[in-house]
Short mmCIF file of C-alpha atoms in Angstrom, two decimals:
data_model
loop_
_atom_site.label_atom_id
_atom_site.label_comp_id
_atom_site.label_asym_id
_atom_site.label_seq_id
_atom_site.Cartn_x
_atom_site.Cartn_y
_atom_site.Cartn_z
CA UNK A 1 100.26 -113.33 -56.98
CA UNK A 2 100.16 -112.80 -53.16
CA UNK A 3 99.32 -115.78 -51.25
CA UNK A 4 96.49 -116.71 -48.51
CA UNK A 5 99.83 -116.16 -45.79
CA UNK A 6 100.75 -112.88 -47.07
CA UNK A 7 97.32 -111.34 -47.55
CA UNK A 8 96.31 -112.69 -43.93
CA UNK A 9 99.84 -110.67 -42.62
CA UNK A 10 98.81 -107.39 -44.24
CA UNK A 11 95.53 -107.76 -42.83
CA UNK A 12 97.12 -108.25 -39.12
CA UNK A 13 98.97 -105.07 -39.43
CA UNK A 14 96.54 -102.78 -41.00
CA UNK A 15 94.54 -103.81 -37.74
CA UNK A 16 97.19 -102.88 -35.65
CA UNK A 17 98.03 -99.37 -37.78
CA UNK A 18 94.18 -99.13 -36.90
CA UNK A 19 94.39 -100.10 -33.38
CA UNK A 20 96.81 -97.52 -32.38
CA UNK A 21 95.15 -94.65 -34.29
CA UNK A 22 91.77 -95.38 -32.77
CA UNK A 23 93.36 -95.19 -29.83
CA UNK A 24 94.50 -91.44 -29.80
CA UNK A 25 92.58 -88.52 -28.36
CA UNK A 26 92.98 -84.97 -27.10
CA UNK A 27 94.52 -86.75 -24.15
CA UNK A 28 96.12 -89.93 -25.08
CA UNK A 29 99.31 -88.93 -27.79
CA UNK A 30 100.94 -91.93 -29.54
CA UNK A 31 103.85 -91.87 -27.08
CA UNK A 32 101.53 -92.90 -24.12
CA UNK A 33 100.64 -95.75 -26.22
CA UNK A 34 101.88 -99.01 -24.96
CA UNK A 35 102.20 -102.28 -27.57
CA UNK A 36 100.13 -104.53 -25.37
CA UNK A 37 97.60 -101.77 -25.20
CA UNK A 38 97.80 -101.65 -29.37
CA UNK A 39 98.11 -105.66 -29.14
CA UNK A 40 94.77 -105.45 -27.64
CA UNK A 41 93.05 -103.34 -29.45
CA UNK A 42 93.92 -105.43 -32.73
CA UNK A 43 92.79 -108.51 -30.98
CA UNK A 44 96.63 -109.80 -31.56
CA UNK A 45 99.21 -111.49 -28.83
CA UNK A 46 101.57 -108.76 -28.06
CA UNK A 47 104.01 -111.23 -29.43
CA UNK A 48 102.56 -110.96 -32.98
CA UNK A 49 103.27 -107.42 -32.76
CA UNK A 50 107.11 -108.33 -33.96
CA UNK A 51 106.18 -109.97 -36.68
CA UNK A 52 105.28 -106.71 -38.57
CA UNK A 53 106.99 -103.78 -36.35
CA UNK A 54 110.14 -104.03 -34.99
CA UNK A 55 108.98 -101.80 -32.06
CA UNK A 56 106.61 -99.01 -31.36
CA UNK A 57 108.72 -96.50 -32.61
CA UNK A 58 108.67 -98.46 -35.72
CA UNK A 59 104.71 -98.16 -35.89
CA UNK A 60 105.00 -94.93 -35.20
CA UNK A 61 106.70 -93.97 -38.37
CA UNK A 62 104.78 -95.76 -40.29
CA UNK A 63 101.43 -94.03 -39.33
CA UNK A 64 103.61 -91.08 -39.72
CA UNK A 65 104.48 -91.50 -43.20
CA UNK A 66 100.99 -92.99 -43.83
CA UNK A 67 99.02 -89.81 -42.48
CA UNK A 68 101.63 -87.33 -44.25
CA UNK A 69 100.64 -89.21 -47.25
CA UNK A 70 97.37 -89.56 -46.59
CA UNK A 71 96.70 -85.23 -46.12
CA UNK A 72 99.06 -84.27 -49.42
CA UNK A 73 96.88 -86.38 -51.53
CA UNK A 74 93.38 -84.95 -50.29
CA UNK A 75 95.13 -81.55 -50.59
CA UNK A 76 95.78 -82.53 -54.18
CA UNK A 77 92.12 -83.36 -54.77
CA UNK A 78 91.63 -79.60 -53.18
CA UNK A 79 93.89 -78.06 -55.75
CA UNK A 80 91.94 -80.37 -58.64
CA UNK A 81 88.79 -78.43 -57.28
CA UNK A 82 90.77 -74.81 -57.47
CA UNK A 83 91.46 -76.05 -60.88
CA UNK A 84 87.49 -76.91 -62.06
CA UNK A 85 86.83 -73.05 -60.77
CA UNK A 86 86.79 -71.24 -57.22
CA UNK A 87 88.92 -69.50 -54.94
CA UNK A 88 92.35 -71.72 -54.18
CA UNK A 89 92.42 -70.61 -50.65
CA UNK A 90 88.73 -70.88 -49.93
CA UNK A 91 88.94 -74.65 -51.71
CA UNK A 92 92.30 -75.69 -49.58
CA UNK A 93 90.73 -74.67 -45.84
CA UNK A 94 87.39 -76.53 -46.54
CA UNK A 95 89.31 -79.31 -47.90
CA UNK A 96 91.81 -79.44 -45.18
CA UNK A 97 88.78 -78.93 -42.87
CA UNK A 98 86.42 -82.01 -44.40
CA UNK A 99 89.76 -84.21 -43.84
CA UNK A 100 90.40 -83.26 -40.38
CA UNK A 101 86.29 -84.04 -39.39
CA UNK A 102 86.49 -87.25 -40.97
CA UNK A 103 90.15 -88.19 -39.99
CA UNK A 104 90.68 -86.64 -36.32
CA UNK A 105 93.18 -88.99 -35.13
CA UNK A 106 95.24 -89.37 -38.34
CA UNK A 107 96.03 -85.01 -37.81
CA UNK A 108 96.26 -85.34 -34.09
CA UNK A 109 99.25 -87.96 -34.67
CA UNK A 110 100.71 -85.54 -36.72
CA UNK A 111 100.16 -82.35 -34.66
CA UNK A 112 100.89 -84.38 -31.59
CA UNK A 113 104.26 -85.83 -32.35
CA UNK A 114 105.94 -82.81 -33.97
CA UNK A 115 106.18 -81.65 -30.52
CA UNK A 116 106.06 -85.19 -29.06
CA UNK A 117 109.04 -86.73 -26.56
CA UNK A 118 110.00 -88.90 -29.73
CA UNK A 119 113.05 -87.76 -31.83
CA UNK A 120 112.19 -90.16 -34.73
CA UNK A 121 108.69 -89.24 -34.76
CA UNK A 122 109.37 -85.44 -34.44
CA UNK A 123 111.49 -85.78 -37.41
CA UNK A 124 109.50 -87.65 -39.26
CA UNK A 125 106.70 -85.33 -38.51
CA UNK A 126 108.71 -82.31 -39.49
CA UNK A 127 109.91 -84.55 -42.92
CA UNK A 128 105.94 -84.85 -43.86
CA UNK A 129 105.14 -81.12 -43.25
CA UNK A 130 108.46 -80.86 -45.55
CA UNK A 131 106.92 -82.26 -48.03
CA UNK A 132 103.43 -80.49 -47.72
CA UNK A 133 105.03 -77.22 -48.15
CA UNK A 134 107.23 -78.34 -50.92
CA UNK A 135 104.33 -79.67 -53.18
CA UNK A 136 102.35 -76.28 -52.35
CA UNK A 137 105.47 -74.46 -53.04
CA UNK A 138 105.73 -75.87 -56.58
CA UNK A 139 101.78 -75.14 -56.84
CA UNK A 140 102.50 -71.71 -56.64
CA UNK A 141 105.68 -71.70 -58.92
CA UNK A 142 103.22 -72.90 -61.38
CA UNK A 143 100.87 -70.35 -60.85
CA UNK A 144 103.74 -67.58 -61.59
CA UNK A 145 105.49 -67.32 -58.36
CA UNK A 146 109.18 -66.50 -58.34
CA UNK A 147 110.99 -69.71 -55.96
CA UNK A 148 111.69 -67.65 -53.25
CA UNK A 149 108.33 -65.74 -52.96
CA UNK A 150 106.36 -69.31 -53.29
CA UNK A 151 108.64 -71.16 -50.63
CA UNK A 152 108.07 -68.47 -47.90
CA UNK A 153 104.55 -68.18 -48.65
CA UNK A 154 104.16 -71.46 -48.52
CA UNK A 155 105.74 -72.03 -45.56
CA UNK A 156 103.73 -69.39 -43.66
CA UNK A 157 100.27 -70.55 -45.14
CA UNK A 158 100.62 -74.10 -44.47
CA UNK A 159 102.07 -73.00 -40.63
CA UNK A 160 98.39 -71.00 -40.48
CA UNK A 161 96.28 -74.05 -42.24
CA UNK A 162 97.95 -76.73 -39.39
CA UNK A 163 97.24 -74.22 -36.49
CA UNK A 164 93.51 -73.83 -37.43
CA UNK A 165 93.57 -77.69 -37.99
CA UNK A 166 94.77 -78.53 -34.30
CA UNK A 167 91.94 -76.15 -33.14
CA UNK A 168 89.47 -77.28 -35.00
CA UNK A 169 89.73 -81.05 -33.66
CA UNK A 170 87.61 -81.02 -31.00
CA UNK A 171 85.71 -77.91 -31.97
CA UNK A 172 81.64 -78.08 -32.25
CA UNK A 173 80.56 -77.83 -36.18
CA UNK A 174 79.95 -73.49 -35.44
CA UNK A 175 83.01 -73.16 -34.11
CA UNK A 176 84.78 -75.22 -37.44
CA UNK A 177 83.29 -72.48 -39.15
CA UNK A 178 84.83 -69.69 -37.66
CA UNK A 179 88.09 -71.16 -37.46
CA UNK A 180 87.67 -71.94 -41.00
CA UNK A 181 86.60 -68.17 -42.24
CA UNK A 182 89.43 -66.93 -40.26
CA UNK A 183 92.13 -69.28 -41.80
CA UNK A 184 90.81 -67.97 -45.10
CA UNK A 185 91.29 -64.55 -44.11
CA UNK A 186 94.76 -65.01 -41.86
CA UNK A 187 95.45 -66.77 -45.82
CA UNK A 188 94.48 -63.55 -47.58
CA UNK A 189 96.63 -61.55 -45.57
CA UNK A 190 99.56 -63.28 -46.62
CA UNK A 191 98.64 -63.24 -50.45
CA UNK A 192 98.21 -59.44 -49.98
CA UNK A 193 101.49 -59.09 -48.70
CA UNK A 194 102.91 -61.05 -51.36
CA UNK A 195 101.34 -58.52 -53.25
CA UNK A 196 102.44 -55.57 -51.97
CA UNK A 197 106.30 -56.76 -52.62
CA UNK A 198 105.71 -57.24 -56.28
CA UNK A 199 104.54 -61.10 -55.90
CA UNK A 200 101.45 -62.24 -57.46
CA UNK A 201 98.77 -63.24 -54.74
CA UNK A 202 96.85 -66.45 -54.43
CA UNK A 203 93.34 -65.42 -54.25
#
């Protein structure tokens, strides 16, 4: 059974995983983040910052890991929809797209550090999109797809879904919706040319 102590340290650094991501914005990446800024933010000492990350770097991975986590499982929730009837493509861009309005800064951490000045967090970035087109991958094997034809489809789509997702973050609702209907069809396009080399297409 966790004790008062423990419970009041988890608490402490959710605030600061909190702290840093409500810090981010179109202009402010996690790398321009400094730990008394965070410390701030989380109403903490910066001292008590090391009693939960070893360093910023440290945070970093963790919101990392957390957001990667955090996207696969809504996408899994999408997939659950597919599943209760409905286009699979049409049901993965609005799902990606409700995630991204209600979580901006947990995508911009991602989008932001795979290009970011941070080895760790680049690959640990590039280890969580890994993963994203892994579990799609599989998705499709399931659905008929030879390994080959679902991994490279998979890789493209997902590459198209995180494009329309870094544009979309500070897009007005309209423009969502265009960037949206376009994924969809950029999406389509690659079904149909799994199609015309003998794959099945995700419609």
């Amino acid at each position: 059974m966790a004790t008062n102590r423990s419970i009041q340290k988890e608490r402490t650094r959710r605030k600061i995983i909190e702290a840093a991501l409500n810090q981010l914005s179109a202009d402010k990446s996690f790398a321009s983040l400094s730990l008394r800024e965070v410390a701030r933010e989380a109403d903490i000492a910066p001292t008590s910052f090391y009693r939960h990350f070893k360093d910023m770097e440290e945070l970093g991975l963790t919101l990392v890991d957390e957001s990667g986590l955090t996207l696969r499982q809504l996408m899994r929730k999408g997939r659950k929809r597919f599943e209760e009837g409905g286009s699979v493509i049409v049901t993965s861009v609005k799902t990606f797209m409700e995630f991204i309005e209600q979580n901006p800064n947990v995508f911009r951490l991602l989008f932001h550090e795979r290009s970011g000045t941070t080895p760790a967090l680049r690959k640990g970035v590039a280890m969580e999109i890994q993963h994203f087109i892994v579990e799609l991958s599989d998705f499709m094997m399931n659905k008929g797809f030879d390994k080959d034809a679902a991994y490279a489809q998979a890789e493209a789509m997902v590459a198209v879904v995180f494009n329309a997702g870094a544009e979309s973050l500070d897009a007005k609702p309209a423009q969502r919706t265009q960037i949206a209907e376009r994924a969809v069809k950029q999406l389509r396009y690659i079904a149909t040319g799994a199609k015309a080399h003998d794959f099945k297409p995700v419609e």
